[in-house]
PDB file of C-alpha atoms in Angstrom:
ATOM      1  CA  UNK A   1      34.403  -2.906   5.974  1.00 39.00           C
ATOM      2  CA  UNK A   2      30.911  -1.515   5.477  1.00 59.00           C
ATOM      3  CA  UNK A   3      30.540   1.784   6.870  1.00 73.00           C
ATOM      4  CA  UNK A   4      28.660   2.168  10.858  1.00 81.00           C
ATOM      5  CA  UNK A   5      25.693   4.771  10.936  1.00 84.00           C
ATOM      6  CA  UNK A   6      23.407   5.946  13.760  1.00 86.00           C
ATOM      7  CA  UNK A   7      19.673   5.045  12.583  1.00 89.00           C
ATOM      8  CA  UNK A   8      17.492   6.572  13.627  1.00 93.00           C
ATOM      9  CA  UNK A   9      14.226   5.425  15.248  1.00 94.00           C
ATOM     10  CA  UNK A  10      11.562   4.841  12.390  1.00 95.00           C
ATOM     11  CA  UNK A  11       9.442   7.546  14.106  1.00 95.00           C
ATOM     12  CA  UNK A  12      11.763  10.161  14.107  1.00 95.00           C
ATOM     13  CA  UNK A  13      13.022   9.061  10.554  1.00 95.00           C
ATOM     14  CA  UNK A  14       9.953   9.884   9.761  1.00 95.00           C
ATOM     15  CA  UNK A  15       8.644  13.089  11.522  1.00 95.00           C
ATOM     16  CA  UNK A  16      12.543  14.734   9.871  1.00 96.00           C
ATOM     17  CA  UNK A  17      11.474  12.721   6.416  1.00 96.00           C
ATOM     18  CA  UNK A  18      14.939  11.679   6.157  1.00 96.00           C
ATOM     19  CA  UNK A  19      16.939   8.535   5.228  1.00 96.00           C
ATOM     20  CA  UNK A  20      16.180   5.749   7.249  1.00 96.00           C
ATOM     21  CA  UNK A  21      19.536   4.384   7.710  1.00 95.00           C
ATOM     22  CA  UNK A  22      21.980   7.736   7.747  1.00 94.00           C
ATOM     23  CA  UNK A  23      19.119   9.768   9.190  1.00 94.00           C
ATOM     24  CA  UNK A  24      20.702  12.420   7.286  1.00 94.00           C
ATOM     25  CA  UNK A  25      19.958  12.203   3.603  1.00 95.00           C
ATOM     26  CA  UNK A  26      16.739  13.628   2.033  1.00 96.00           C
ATOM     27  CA  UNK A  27      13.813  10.524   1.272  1.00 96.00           C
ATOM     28  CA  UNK A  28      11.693  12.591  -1.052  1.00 97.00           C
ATOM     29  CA  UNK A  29      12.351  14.308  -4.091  1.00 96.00           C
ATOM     30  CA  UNK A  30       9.128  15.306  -4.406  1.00 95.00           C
ATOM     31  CA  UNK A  31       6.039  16.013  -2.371  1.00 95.00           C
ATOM     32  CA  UNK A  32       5.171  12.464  -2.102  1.00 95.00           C
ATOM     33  CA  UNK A  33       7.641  11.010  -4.672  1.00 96.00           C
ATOM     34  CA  UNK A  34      10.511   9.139  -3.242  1.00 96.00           C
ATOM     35  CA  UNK A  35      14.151   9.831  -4.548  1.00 96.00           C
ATOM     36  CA  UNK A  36      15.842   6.950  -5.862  1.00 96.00           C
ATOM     37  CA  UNK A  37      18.961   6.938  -3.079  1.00 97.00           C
ATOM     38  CA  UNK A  38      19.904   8.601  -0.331  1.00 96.00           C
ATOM     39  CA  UNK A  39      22.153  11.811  -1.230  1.00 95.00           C
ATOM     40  CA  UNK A  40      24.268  11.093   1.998  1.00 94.00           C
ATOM     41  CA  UNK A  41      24.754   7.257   2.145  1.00 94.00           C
ATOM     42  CA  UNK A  42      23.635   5.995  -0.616  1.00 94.00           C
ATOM     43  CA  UNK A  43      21.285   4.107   0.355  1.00 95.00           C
ATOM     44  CA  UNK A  44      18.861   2.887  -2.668  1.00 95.00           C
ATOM     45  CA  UNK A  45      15.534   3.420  -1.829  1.00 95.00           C
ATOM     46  CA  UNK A  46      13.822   0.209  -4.054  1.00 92.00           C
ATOM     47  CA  UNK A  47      12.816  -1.613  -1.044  1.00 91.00           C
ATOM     48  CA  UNK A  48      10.447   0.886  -0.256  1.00 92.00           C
ATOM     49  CA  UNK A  49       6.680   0.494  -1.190  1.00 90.00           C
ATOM     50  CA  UNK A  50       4.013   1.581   1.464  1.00 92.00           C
ATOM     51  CA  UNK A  51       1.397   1.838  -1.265  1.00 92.00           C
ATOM     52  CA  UNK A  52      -2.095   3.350   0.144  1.00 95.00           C
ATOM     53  CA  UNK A  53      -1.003   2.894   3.317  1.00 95.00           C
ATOM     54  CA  UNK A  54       0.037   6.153   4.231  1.00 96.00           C
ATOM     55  CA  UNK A  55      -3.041   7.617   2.798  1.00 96.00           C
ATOM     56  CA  UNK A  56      -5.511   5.118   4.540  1.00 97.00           C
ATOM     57  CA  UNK A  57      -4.067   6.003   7.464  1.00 97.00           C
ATOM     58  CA  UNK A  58      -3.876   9.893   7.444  1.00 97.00           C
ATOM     59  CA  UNK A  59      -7.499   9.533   6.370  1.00 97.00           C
ATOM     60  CA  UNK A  60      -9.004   7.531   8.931  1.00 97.00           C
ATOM     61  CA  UNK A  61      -6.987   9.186  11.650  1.00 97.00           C
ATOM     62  CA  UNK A  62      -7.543  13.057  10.705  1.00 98.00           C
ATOM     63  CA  UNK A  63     -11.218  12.298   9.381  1.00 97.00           C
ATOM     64  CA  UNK A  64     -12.251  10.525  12.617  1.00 98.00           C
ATOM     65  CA  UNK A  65     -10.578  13.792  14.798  1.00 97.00           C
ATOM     66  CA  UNK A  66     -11.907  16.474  12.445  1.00 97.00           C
ATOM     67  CA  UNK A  67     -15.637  14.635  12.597  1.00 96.00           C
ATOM     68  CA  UNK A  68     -15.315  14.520  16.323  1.00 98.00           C
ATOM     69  CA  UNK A  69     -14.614  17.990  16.530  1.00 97.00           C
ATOM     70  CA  UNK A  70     -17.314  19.015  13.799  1.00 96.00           C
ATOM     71  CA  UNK A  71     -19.741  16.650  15.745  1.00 97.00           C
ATOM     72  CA  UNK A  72     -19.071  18.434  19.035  1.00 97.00           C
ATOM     73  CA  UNK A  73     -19.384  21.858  17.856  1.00 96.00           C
ATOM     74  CA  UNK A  74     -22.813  20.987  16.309  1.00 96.00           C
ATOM     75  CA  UNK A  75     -24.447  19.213  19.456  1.00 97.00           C
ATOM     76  CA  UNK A  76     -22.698  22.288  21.832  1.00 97.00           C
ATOM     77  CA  UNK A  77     -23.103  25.316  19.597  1.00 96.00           C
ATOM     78  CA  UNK A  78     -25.032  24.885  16.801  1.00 97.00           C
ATOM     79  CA  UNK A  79     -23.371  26.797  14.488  1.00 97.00           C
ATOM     80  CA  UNK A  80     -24.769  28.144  10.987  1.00 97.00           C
ATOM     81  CA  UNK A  81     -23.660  25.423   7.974  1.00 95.00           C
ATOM     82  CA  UNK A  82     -21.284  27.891   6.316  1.00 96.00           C
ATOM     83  CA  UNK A  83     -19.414  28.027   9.650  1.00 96.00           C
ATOM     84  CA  UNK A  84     -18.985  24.220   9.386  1.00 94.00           C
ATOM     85  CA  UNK A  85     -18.159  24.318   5.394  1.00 95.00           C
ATOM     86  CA  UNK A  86     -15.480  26.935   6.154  1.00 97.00           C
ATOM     87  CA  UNK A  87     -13.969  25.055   9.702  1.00 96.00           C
ATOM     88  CA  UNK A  88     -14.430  21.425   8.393  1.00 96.00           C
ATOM     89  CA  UNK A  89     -13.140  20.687   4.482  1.00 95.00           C
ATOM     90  CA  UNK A  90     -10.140  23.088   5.455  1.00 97.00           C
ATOM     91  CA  UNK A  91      -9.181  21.140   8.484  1.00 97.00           C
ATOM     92  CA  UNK A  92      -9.741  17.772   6.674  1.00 97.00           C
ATOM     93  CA  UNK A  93      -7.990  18.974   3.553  1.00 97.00           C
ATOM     94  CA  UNK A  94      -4.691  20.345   5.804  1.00 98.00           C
ATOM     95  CA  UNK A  95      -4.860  17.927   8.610  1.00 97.00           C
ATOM     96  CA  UNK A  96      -4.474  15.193   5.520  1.00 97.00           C
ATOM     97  CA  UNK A  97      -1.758  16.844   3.493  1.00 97.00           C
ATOM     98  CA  UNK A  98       0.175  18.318   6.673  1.00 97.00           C
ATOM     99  CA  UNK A  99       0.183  14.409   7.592  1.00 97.00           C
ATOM    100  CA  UNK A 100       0.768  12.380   4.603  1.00 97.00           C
ATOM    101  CA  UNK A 101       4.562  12.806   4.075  1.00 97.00           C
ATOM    102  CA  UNK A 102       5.589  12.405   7.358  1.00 97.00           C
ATOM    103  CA  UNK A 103       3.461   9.458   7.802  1.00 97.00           C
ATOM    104  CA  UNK A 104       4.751   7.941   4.559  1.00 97.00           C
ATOM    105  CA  UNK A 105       8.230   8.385   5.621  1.00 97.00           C
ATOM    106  CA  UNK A 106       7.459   6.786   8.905  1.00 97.00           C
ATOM    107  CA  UNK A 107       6.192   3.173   6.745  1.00 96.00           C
ATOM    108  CA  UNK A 108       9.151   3.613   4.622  1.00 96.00           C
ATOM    109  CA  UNK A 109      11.373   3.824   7.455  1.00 96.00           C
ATOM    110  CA  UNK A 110       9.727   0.451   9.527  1.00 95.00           C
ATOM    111  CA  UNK A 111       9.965  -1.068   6.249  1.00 94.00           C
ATOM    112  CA  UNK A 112      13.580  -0.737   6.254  1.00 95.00           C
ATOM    113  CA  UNK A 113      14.095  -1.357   9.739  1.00 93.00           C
ATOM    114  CA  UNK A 114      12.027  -4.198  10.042  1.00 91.00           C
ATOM    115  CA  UNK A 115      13.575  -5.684   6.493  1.00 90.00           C
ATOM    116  CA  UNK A 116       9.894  -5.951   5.079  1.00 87.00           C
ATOM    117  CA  UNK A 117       9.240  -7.606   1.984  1.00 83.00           C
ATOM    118  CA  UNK A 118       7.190  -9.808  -0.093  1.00 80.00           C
ATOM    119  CA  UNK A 119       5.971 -12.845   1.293  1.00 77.00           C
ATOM    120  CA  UNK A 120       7.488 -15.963  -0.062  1.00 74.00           C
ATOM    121  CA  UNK A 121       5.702 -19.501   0.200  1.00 68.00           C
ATOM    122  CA  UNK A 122       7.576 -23.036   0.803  1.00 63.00           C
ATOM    123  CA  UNK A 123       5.761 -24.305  -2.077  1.00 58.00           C
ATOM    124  CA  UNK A 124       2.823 -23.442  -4.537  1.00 59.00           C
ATOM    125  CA  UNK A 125       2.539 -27.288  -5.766  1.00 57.00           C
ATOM    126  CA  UNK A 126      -0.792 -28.895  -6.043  1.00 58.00           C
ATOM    127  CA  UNK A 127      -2.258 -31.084  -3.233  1.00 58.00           C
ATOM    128  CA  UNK A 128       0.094 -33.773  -1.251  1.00 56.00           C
ATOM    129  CA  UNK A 129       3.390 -31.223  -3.336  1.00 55.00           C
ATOM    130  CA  UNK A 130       5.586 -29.715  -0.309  1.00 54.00           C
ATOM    131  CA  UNK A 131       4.590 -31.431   2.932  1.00 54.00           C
ATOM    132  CA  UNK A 132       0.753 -30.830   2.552  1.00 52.00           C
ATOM    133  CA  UNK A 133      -0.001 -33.947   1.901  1.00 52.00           C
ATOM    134  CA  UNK A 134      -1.710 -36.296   4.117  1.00 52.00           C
ATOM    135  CA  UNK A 135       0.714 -38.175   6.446  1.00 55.00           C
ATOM    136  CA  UNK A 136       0.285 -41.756   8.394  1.00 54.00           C
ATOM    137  CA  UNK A 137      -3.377 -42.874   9.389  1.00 55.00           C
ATOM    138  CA  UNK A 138      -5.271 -40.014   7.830  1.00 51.00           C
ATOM    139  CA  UNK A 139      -3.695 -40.971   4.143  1.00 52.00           C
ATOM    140  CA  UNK A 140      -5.197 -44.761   4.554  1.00 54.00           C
ATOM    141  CA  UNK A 141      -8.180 -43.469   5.355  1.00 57.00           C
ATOM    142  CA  UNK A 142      -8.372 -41.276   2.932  1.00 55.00           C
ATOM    143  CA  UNK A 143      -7.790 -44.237  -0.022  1.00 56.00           C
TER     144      UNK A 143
END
């Protein structure tokens, strides 16, 4: 009988960067770099491939705040441009690595909760292979 575990949502999965099915095991072994299994459950962690997601993400979302914020300042207070090089690459820099695991761990979680994996086709035949082929009326017409 295969063991019962409490999952946890794939948000909080990944905000605690833990194992999405135990939500107790470590997921990384690494900064970004995903351990093989889960230390608790056992859960093998090949499924899991969020790619550049995580990082388009993070990037877009931290460098459209951070730009707002840099915008406002300069229309409001119109600081010197060493203020702005000393406010604005740190923030972008920490807002995208203080982000990037935890957002990571959130895709690798959904994956696993949402059983995600590569798309499959019915068939990859040529034309009229695998039901695409014309049917009825249309295939007289068509000779």
């Amino acid at each position: 009988m295969p063991a019962s575990y409490k999952t946890p949502t794939p948000m909080v999965s990944g905000l605690r960067c833990c194992c999405p099915r135990c939500g107790e095991g470590k997921l990384f072994s690494g900064f970004l770099k995903l351990a093989p299994a889960c230390d608790v459950c056992g859960l093998d962690y090949g499924f899991a491939d969020p790619a550049d997601g995580p990082a388009f993400f993070v990037m877009s979302g931290v460098g459209i705040v951070v730009i707002a914020v840099f915008t406002w300042v300069e229309i409001v207070y119109r600081p010197p441009l060493w203020v702005h090089v000393v406010t604005v690459f740190p923030a972008l820099i920490a807002g995208c690595l203080g982000s990037l695991r935890p957002v990571k761990a959130w895709l690798v979680s959904s994956q696993y909760v949402h059983k995600a994996e590569e798309a499959k086709f019915e068939s990859l035949g040529g034309h009229g292979e695998g039901g695409f082929g014309l049917r009825g009326k249309a295939r007289d017409r068509a000779s």
